[in-house]
CSV table of C-alpha atoms in Angstrom, one decimal:
chain,number,residue,atom,x,y,z
A,1,ILE,CA,2.1,-4.8,11.8
A,2,ASP,CA,-1.5,-3.6,12.3
A,3,LEU,CA,-2.8,-5.3,15.5
A,4,GLY,CA,-6.2,-5.0,14.0
A,5,GLN,CA,-5.2,-7.8,11.6
A,6,GLN,CA,-4.2,-10.3,14.3
A,7,ARG,CA,-6.2,-13.5,14.7
A,8,GLY,CA,-6.5,-13.2,18.5
A,9,ALA,CA,-7.6,-16.4,20.2
A,10,ASP,CA,-8.5,-18.2,17.0
A,11,PRO,CA,-7.4,-21.9,17.5
A,12,SER,CA,-6.4,-22.2,13.8
A,13,ALA,CA,-3.8,-19.4,14.4
A,14,HIS,CA,-1.5,-21.8,16.3
A,15,ARG,CA,-1.7,-24.4,13.6
A,16,MET,CA,-0.8,-21.6,11.0
A,17,ASP,CA,2.1,-20.4,13.2
A,18,LYS,CA,3.6,-23.9,13.2
A,19,GLN,CA,3.3,-23.9,9.4
A,20,VAL,CA,5.1,-20.5,9.3
A,21,ASP,CA,7.9,-21.8,11.6
A,22,THR,CA,8.5,-24.7,9.1
A,23,LYS,CA,8.0,-22.8,5.9
A,24,PHE,CA,10.1,-19.7,6.6
A,25,PHE,CA,12.5,-20.6,9.5
A,26,GLY,CA,13.2,-24.2,8.4
A,27,HIS,CA,16.2,-24.9,6.2
A,28,ASP,CA,16.1,-27.5,3.4
A,29,ALA,CA,19.6,-28.1,2.2
A,30,THR,CA,18.4,-30.2,-0.8
A,31,GLU,CA,16.0,-27.5,-1.9
A,32,HIS,CA,18.6,-24.8,-1.6
A,33,GLU,CA,21.1,-26.7,-3.6
A,34,LYS,CA,18.6,-27.3,-6.3
A,35,ILE,CA,17.7,-23.6,-6.5
A,36,MET,CA,21.4,-22.6,-6.8
A,37,GLU,CA,22.0,-25.2,-9.5
A,38,GLU,CA,19.0,-24.1,-11.6
A,39,GLU,CA,19.7,-20.3,-11.4
A,40,ALA,CA,16.3,-19.6,-12.7
A,41,TRP,CA,16.7,-15.8,-12.0
A,42,LYS,CA,19.1,-15.6,-14.9
A,43,LYS,CA,16.5,-17.0,-17.3
A,44,GLN,CA,13.5,-15.1,-16.0
A,45,PRO,CA,13.9,-11.4,-15.1
A,46,LYS,CA,11.1,-11.5,-12.6
A,47,HIS,CA,11.7,-14.9,-11.2
A,48,PHE,CA,11.7,-13.6,-7.6
A,49,SER,CA,8.2,-12.2,-7.3
A,50,LYS,CA,7.6,-12.3,-3.5
A,51,CYS,CA,9.4,-10.9,-0.5
A,52,ARG,CA,8.5,-12.2,3.0
A,53,ILE,CA,9.7,-10.1,5.9
A,54,SER,CA,9.7,-11.3,9.5
A,55,ALA,CA,8.2,-9.2,12.2
A,56,LEU,CA,11.6,-9.0,13.9
A,57,ALA,CA,13.3,-7.7,10.7
A,58,ALA,CA,10.5,-5.2,10.0
A,59,MET,CA,10.6,-3.8,13.5
A,60,LYS,CA,14.3,-3.3,13.5
A,61,MET,CA,14.3,-1.6,10.1
A,62,LEU,CA,11.5,0.7,11.2
A,63,LYS,CA,13.3,1.5,14.4
A,64,HIS,CA,16.5,2.3,12.6
A,65,THR,CA,14.8,4.5,10.0
A,66,LEU,CA,12.9,6.4,12.7
A,67,ALA,CA,16.2,7.0,14.5
A,68,GLY,CA,17.4,8.7,11.3
A,69,VAL,CA,14.4,10.9,11.3
A,70,LYS,CA,15.0,11.9,14.9
A,71,LYS,CA,18.7,12.5,14.4
A,72,GLY,CA,18.2,14.7,11.4
A,73,ARG,CA,15.5,16.8,13.0
A,74,ALA,CA,17.8,17.4,16.0
A,75,ARG,CA,20.3,19.2,13.8
A,76,ASP,CA,20.4,23.0,13.2
A,77,GLY,CA,18.7,23.8,16.5
A,78,GLY,CA,15.8,21.4,15.9
A,79,LYS,CA,15.1,22.6,12.4
A,80,GLY,CA,17.0,19.9,10.5
A,81,LEU,CA,15.6,17.5,7.9
A,82,PRO,CA,15.2,13.8,8.5
A,83,LEU,CA,18.3,11.7,7.5
A,84,GLU,CA,18.3,8.7,5.2
A,85,VAL,CA,19.8,5.6,6.6
A,86,MET,CA,20.7,2.2,5.3
A,87,GLY,CA,21.3,-1.4,6.5
A,88,LEU,CA,21.6,-5.0,5.4
A,89,MET,CA,19.0,-7.8,5.4
A,90,LEU,CA,19.7,-11.3,6.4
A,91,GLY,CA,17.7,-14.3,5.2
A,92,VAL,CA,17.4,-17.1,2.7
A,93,ILE,CA,15.9,-17.6,-0.8
A,94,LYS,CA,13.1,-20.0,-1.6
A,95,PRO,CA,11.5,-20.8,-5.0
A,96,ASN,CA,10.3,-17.5,-6.4
A,97,SER,CA,10.7,-15.8,-3.0
A,98,VAL,CA,13.1,-13.9,-0.8
A,99,ILE,CA,12.7,-14.5,2.9
A,100,VAL,CA,14.1,-11.7,5.2
A,101,LEU,CA,14.6,-13.1,8.7
A,102,ASP,CA,16.7,-10.3,10.3
A,103,SER,CA,18.3,-6.9,9.6
A,104,LEU,CA,21.5,-5.2,10.5
A,105,PRO,CA,21.8,-1.4,10.6
A,106,LEU,CA,24.9,0.2,9.0
A,107,PRO,CA,26.6,3.3,10.4
A,108,CYS,CA,25.7,5.3,7.2
A,109,ASP,CA,23.3,8.2,7.2
A,110,GLY,CA,22.9,11.5,5.4
A,111,PHE,CA,21.2,12.9,2.3
A,112,GLU,CA,21.3,10.9,-0.9
A,113,SER,CA,23.0,13.9,-2.7
A,114,GLU,CA,25.8,13.9,0.0
A,115,TRP,CA,26.6,10.1,-0.2
A,116,ASP,CA,30.0,9.6,-1.8
A,117,VAL,CA,32.3,6.8,-2.8
A,118,LYS,CA,33.7,6.5,0.7
A,119,ILE,CA,30.3,5.7,2.2
A,120,SER,CA,29.6,3.2,-0.5
A,121,ASP,CA,32.9,1.4,-0.1
A,122,ARG,CA,32.5,1.4,3.7
A,123,ALA,CA,29.1,-0.2,3.4
A,124,THR,CA,30.5,-2.9,1.0
A,125,MET,CA,33.3,-3.7,3.4
A,126,LEU,CA,30.9,-4.1,6.3
A,127,MET,CA,28.7,-6.3,4.2
A,128,LEU,CA,31.6,-8.6,3.3
A,129,ASP,CA,32.7,-8.8,6.9
A,130,VAL,CA,29.1,-9.8,8.0
A,131,GLN,CA,28.9,-12.4,5.3
A,132,ASN,CA,32.3,-13.9,6.3
A,133,ARG,CA,31.4,-14.1,10.0
A,134,MET,CA,28.1,-15.8,9.2
A,135,GLU,CA,29.9,-18.4,7.0
A,136,GLU,CA,32.5,-19.0,9.8
A,137,LYS,CA,29.7,-19.8,12.2
A,138,GLY,CA,28.0,-22.2,9.8
A,139,SER,CA,24.8,-20.1,9.6
A,140,THR,CA,22.3,-21.1,6.9
A,141,GLU,CA,21.3,-17.4,6.6
A,142,ARG,CA,23.3,-14.9,4.6
A,143,VAL,CA,23.2,-11.3,3.4
A,144,ILE,CA,20.1,-11.3,1.1
A,145,GLY,CA,19.8,-7.6,0.3
A,146,TRP,CA,19.8,-4.0,1.7
A,147,TYR,CA,17.3,-1.5,2.9
A,148,HIS,CA,17.3,2.3,3.1
A,149,SER,CA,14.8,5.0,4.1
A,150,HIS,CA,12.9,7.7,2.2
A,151,PRO,CA,11.8,10.0,5.0
A,152,PHE,CA,9.9,12.4,2.8
A,153,GLU,CA,6.7,14.4,3.3
A,154,VAL,CA,3.6,12.3,3.8
A,155,GLY,CA,1.2,12.4,0.8
A,156,VAL,CA,-1.5,10.4,-0.8
A,157,TYR,CA,1.0,7.7,-1.9
A,158,ASN,CA,4.0,6.3,-0.1
A,159,ASN,CA,7.6,7.2,-1.0
A,160,CYS,CA,8.7,3.7,-1.7
A,161,PHE,CA,10.6,3.8,-5.0
A,162,LEU,CA,14.1,3.6,-6.4
A,163,SER,CA,15.8,6.8,-7.4
A,164,ALA,CA,18.5,6.9,-10.1
A,165,ILE,CA,21.2,6.4,-7.5
A,166,ASP,CA,19.2,3.6,-5.7
A,167,LEU,CA,18.7,1.8,-9.0
A,168,SER,CA,22.4,2.0,-9.8
A,169,THR,CA,23.3,0.6,-6.4
A,170,GLN,CA,20.7,-2.2,-6.6
A,171,SER,CA,21.7,-3.2,-10.1
A,172,ASN,CA,25.4,-3.3,-9.2
A,173,TYR,CA,24.8,-5.5,-6.1
A,174,GLN,CA,22.5,-7.8,-8.1
A,175,LYS,CA,25.3,-8.5,-10.6
A,176,ALA,CA,28.1,-9.0,-8.0
A,177,GLY,CA,26.2,-10.0,-4.9
A,178,PRO,CA,24.4,-13.2,-3.7
A,179,ALA,CA,21.5,-14.6,-5.6
A,180,GLY,CA,18.2,-13.0,-4.9
A,181,TRP,CA,19.7,-9.7,-3.8
A,182,THR,CA,16.7,-7.4,-3.0
A,183,GLY,CA,16.4,-3.8,-2.1
A,184,VAL,CA,13.7,-2.6,0.4
A,185,VAL,CA,12.6,1.0,0.8
A,186,VAL,CA,11.1,2.2,4.1
A,187,ASP,CA,8.8,5.3,4.4
A,188,PRO,CA,9.1,6.0,8.2
A,189,MET,CA,7.1,9.2,8.1
A,190,ARG,CA,4.1,7.5,6.6
A,191,CYS,CA,4.5,4.5,8.9
A,192,VAL,CA,3.9,6.9,11.8
A,193,ALA,CA,1.2,8.9,10.1
A,194,LYS,CA,-0.8,5.9,9.0
A,195,SER,CA,0.0,3.5,11.9
A,196,LYS,CA,1.0,0.7,9.5
A,197,LEU,CA,4.1,-0.6,7.9
A,198,GLU,CA,5.0,1.2,4.6
A,199,MET,CA,7.9,-0.7,3.0
A,200,SER,CA,8.3,-2.2,-0.4
A,201,ALA,CA,10.8,-4.6,-2.0
A,202,PHE,CA,12.4,-4.1,-5.4
A,203,ARG,CA,14.7,-5.7,-7.9
A,204,ALA,CA,16.3,-4.3,-11.0
A,205,TYR,CA,15.8,-5.7,-14.5
A,206,PRO,CA,18.9,-7.1,-16.2
A,207,ASP,CA,20.6,-4.9,-18.8
A,208,GLY,CA,18.8,-4.9,-22.1
A,209,PHE,CA,15.5,-6.0,-20.7
A,210,THR,CA,12.7,-3.6,-21.4
A,211,VAL,CA,9.0,-3.2,-20.5
A,212,GLY,CA,6.4,-0.7,-21.7
A,213,LYS,CA,7.1,2.9,-20.7
A,214,ASP,CA,3.6,3.2,-19.3
A,215,VAL,CA,4.1,0.1,-17.0
A,216,ALA,CA,4.9,1.0,-13.4
A,217,PRO,CA,7.1,-1.2,-11.2
A,218,ASP,CA,4.0,-2.6,-9.5
A,219,GLY,CA,2.6,-3.7,-12.9
A,220,GLU,CA,-0.1,-1.1,-13.0
A,221,SER,CA,-0.4,1.8,-15.6
A,222,ILE,CA,1.6,4.9,-14.6
A,223,ARG,CA,-1.3,7.0,-16.0
A,224,GLU,CA,-3.7,5.6,-13.5
A,225,THR,CA,-1.7,7.0,-10.5
A,226,PRO,CA,-0.1,10.2,-11.8
A,227,GLY,CA,0.7,11.4,-8.3
A,228,LYS,CA,2.8,8.4,-7.4
A,229,ASN,CA,6.6,8.9,-7.7
A,230,TRP,CA,8.4,6.0,-9.2
A,231,GLY,CA,11.7,7.7,-9.7
A,232,THR,CA,13.6,8.6,-13.0
A,233,TYR,CA,13.6,5.1,-14.5
A,234,PRO,CA,10.5,3.2,-13.5
A,235,GLU,CA,10.9,0.9,-16.5
A,236,LYS,CA,14.2,-0.5,-15.2
A,237,TYR,CA,13.0,-2.2,-12.0
A,238,TYR,CA,10.0,-4.0,-10.6
A,239,GLN,CA,8.2,-4.3,-7.2
A,240,LEU,CA,7.9,-7.6,-5.4
A,241,GLU,CA,4.8,-8.7,-3.6
A,242,THR,CA,5.7,-7.8,0.0
A,243,SER,CA,4.1,-9.4,3.1
A,244,PHE,CA,5.0,-10.0,6.8
A,245,PHE,CA,5.0,-13.0,9.0
A,246,MET,CA,6.0,-13.9,12.6
A,247,SER,CA,6.9,-17.1,14.5
A,248,SER,CA,4.7,-18.8,17.0
A,249,ILE,CA,6.7,-17.4,19.9
A,250,ALA,CA,6.5,-13.8,18.5
A,251,ARG,CA,2.7,-14.2,17.9
A,252,SER,CA,2.1,-15.4,21.5
A,253,THR,CA,4.1,-12.4,22.8
A,254,MET,CA,2.1,-10.0,20.6
A,255,ASP,CA,-1.2,-11.5,21.8
A,256,LEU,CA,-0.2,-10.9,25.4
A,257,PHE,CA,0.9,-7.3,24.7
A,258,SER,CA,-2.3,-6.4,22.8
A,259,LYS,CA,-4.9,-8.4,24.8
A,260,ASP,CA,-6.0,-5.4,27.0
A,261,SER,CA,-5.5,-2.5,24.5
A,262,LEU,CA,-6.5,-3.9,21.1
A,263,TRP,CA,-10.0,-2.5,21.2
A,264,ILE,CA,-8.6,1.0,22.0
A,265,ARG,CA,-6.4,1.0,18.9
A,266,ILE,CA,-9.2,-0.3,16.6
A,267,ILE,CA,-11.6,2.5,17.7
A,268,ALA,CA,-8.9,5.2,17.7
A,269,ASN,CA,-7.9,4.4,14.1
A,270,SER,CA,-11.1,5.2,12.3
A,271,LYS,CA,-10.4,6.0,8.7
A,272,MET,CA,-13.3,8.2,7.8
A,273,ASP,CA,-11.2,11.4,8.1
A,274,ASP,CA,-8.4,9.9,6.1
A,275,GLU,CA,-8.2,11.5,2.6
A,276,GLU,CA,-6.4,8.5,1.1
A,277,TYR,CA,-9.1,6.1,2.4
A,278,SER,CA,-11.8,8.3,1.0
A,279,GLY,CA,-10.2,8.4,-2.4
A,280,LYS,CA,-9.9,4.6,-2.5
A,281,ILE,CA,-13.6,4.2,-1.5
A,282,ILE,CA,-14.6,6.5,-4.3
A,283,LYS,CA,-12.7,4.5,-6.9
A,284,ARG,CA,-14.2,1.3,-5.5
A,285,MET,CA,-17.7,2.8,-5.7
A,286,THR,CA,-17.2,4.0,-9.2
A,287,LYS,CA,-16.1,0.5,-10.4
A,288,ALA,CA,-19.0,-1.2,-8.6
A,289,SER,CA,-21.4,1.3,-10.1
A,290,THR,CA,-20.1,0.7,-13.6
A,291,LYS,CA,-20.5,-3.1,-13.2
A,292,LEU,CA,-24.0,-2.7,-11.8
A,293,THR,CA,-25.0,-0.4,-14.7
A,294,THR,CA,-23.8,-3.0,-17.2
A,295,ALA,CA,-25.7,-5.7,-15.4
A,296,ASN,CA,-28.9,-3.7,-15.4
A,297,SER,CA,-28.5,-2.7,-19.1
A,298,PHE,CA,-27.9,-6.3,-20.3
A,299,PRO,CA,-29.6,-8.6,-17.8
A,300,GLU,CA,-30.0,-11.4,-20.2
A,301,LYS,CA,-26.3,-11.6,-20.8
A,302,VAL,CA,-25.0,-11.3,-17.2
A,303,LYS,CA,-27.8,-13.1,-15.3
A,304,ASP,CA,-26.5,-15.8,-13.0
A,305,THR,CA,-22.9,-15.3,-14.2
A,306,PRO,CA,-19.9,-15.2,-11.8
A,307,LYS,CA,-19.2,-11.6,-12.9
A,308,SER,CA,-22.7,-10.5,-11.8
A,309,ASP,CA,-22.3,-12.1,-8.5
A,310,THR,CA,-18.9,-10.5,-8.1
A,311,SER,CA,-20.2,-7.0,-8.7
A,312,GLN,CA,-23.0,-7.5,-6.1
A,313,SER,CA,-20.7,-8.9,-3.5
A,314,GLU,CA,-18.3,-6.0,-4.0
A,315,THR,CA,-21.1,-3.5,-3.5
A,316,ALA,CA,-22.1,-5.3,-0.3
A,317,LYS,CA,-18.5,-5.2,0.9
A,318,ILE,CA,-18.2,-1.5,0.3
A,319,ALA,CA,-21.4,-0.9,2.3
A,320,HIS,CA,-20.1,-3.1,5.1
A,321,ASP,CA,-16.7,-1.2,5.2
A,322,LEU,CA,-18.4,2.2,5.2
A,323,CYS,CA,-20.8,1.2,8.0
A,324,LYS,CA,-18.0,-0.2,10.1
A,325,GLU,CA,-15.8,2.9,9.8
A,326,HIS,CA,-18.8,5.2,10.5
A,327,THR,CA,-19.6,3.2,13.6
A,328,LEU,CA,-15.9,3.3,14.8
A,329,GLY,CA,-15.9,7.1,14.2
A,330,ILE,CA,-19.0,7.6,16.3
A,331,LEU,CA,-17.6,5.5,19.1
A,332,ARG,CA,-14.3,7.4,19.0
A,333,ASN,CA,-16.1,10.7,19.3
A,334,ILE,CA,-18.2,9.4,22.3
A,335,LEU,CA,-15.3,7.8,24.1
A,336,PHE,CA,-12.4,10.1,23.4
A,337,LEU,CA,-14.1,13.5,22.7
A,338,GLY,CA,-16.4,13.5,25.7
A,339,CYS,CA,-19.6,13.2,23.6
A,340,GLN,CA,-19.0,16.6,22.2
A,341,CYS,CA,-20.8,17.1,18.9
A,342,ARG,CA,-18.9,19.0,16.3
A,343,PRO,CA,-20.7,21.9,14.6
A,344,LYS,CA,-22.1,21.1,11.2
A,345,ARG,CA,-19.8,22.1,8.5
A,346,ARG,CA,-20.1,22.6,4.8
A,347,GLN,CA,-19.3,19.4,2.8
A,348,THR,CA,-16.1,19.4,0.8
A,349,GLU,CA,-16.1,18.7,-3.0
A,350,ARG,CA,-14.7,15.2,-2.3
A,351,GLU,CA,-17.5,14.4,0.1
A,352,ASP,CA,-20.1,15.7,-2.3
A,353,LYS,CA,-18.7,13.4,-5.0
A,354,GLN,CA,-18.7,10.5,-2.5
A,355,MET,CA,-22.3,11.1,-1.6
A,356,ASP,CA,-23.3,11.2,-5.3
A,357,VAL,CA,-21.7,7.9,-6.0
A,358,CYS,CA,-23.3,6.4,-2.9
A,359,GLU,CA,-26.7,7.5,-4.0
A,360,SER,CA,-26.0,6.1,-7.5
A,361,VAL,CA,-24.9,2.7,-6.1
A,362,ASP,CA,-27.9,2.6,-3.7
A,363,THR,CA,-30.3,3.3,-6.5
A,364,LYS,CA,-29.0,0.5,-8.7
A,365,VAL,CA,-29.0,-2.0,-5.8
């Protein structure tokens, strides 16, 4: 979880933490019984639309997947490839949501092409054993899904998707497993490269349900992100809205750990040299420029309309973000590079395009 997003000493943070404790960690037996009786997920293919993951579960999943990367690279004299790993997720279901409170690593690793029936059967037996033990202890939590890693090369987009084998596994567990069964894919290589959590939750569509072939699992058009890998059958599963939360105790501990070093991390993580960030800025600029062009061409139609205000506020936000990142970049060079000025270099084609769009937006403003 990016420390730059933490609320610090904001008094409202503690009130929000108490709400989180009640909403995610509290158990309402009546509500749970009603959810199980209605079985809304059998009537609506996308009934579960949100996946909330606790900081504890996310940290344990990331640690496990990074261990797979380290173990794989240690093979063949340090020239091996990262290994994929898998584990179970523990939690509860809420209306329209899957709440992941904890995770449990399984002793299964390797390459997807090498996984056989024995590994699958072993994972199933371990899952049943964990579920039986939790029921014996009277726990309100249960096995709610599984996670595995895609430790592939870092690119513009993350590697969170379901392959054909993943989709088959998810579909089979959804049919035979507990209600709300969800699969989470972790991209550990990108987590390290981008200093943020890169994990997404997915569920398979029921047999016979179809969506448009151009619709990606996240609901966007596949043609708009041609470089994004969604696997062989993107029309057979969908992505849940994934977010993270932590308890009041966890947040207090995090505040103590980050109190003296937060400013270092914020400055060190300037995004101006990040190709992915630059690409997103260009897209935002292009959309804002189009809206402003429309507003200037037909002022009598869009004057004092919410759409006109939205385009202007978006332009201001882009300018604010760019100024902030440029400032952090300058501070980073001064503090960490000993005030050394880098020699002037020739602008890349991407930077030329970004400057052209900037000038266009500035002219319209």
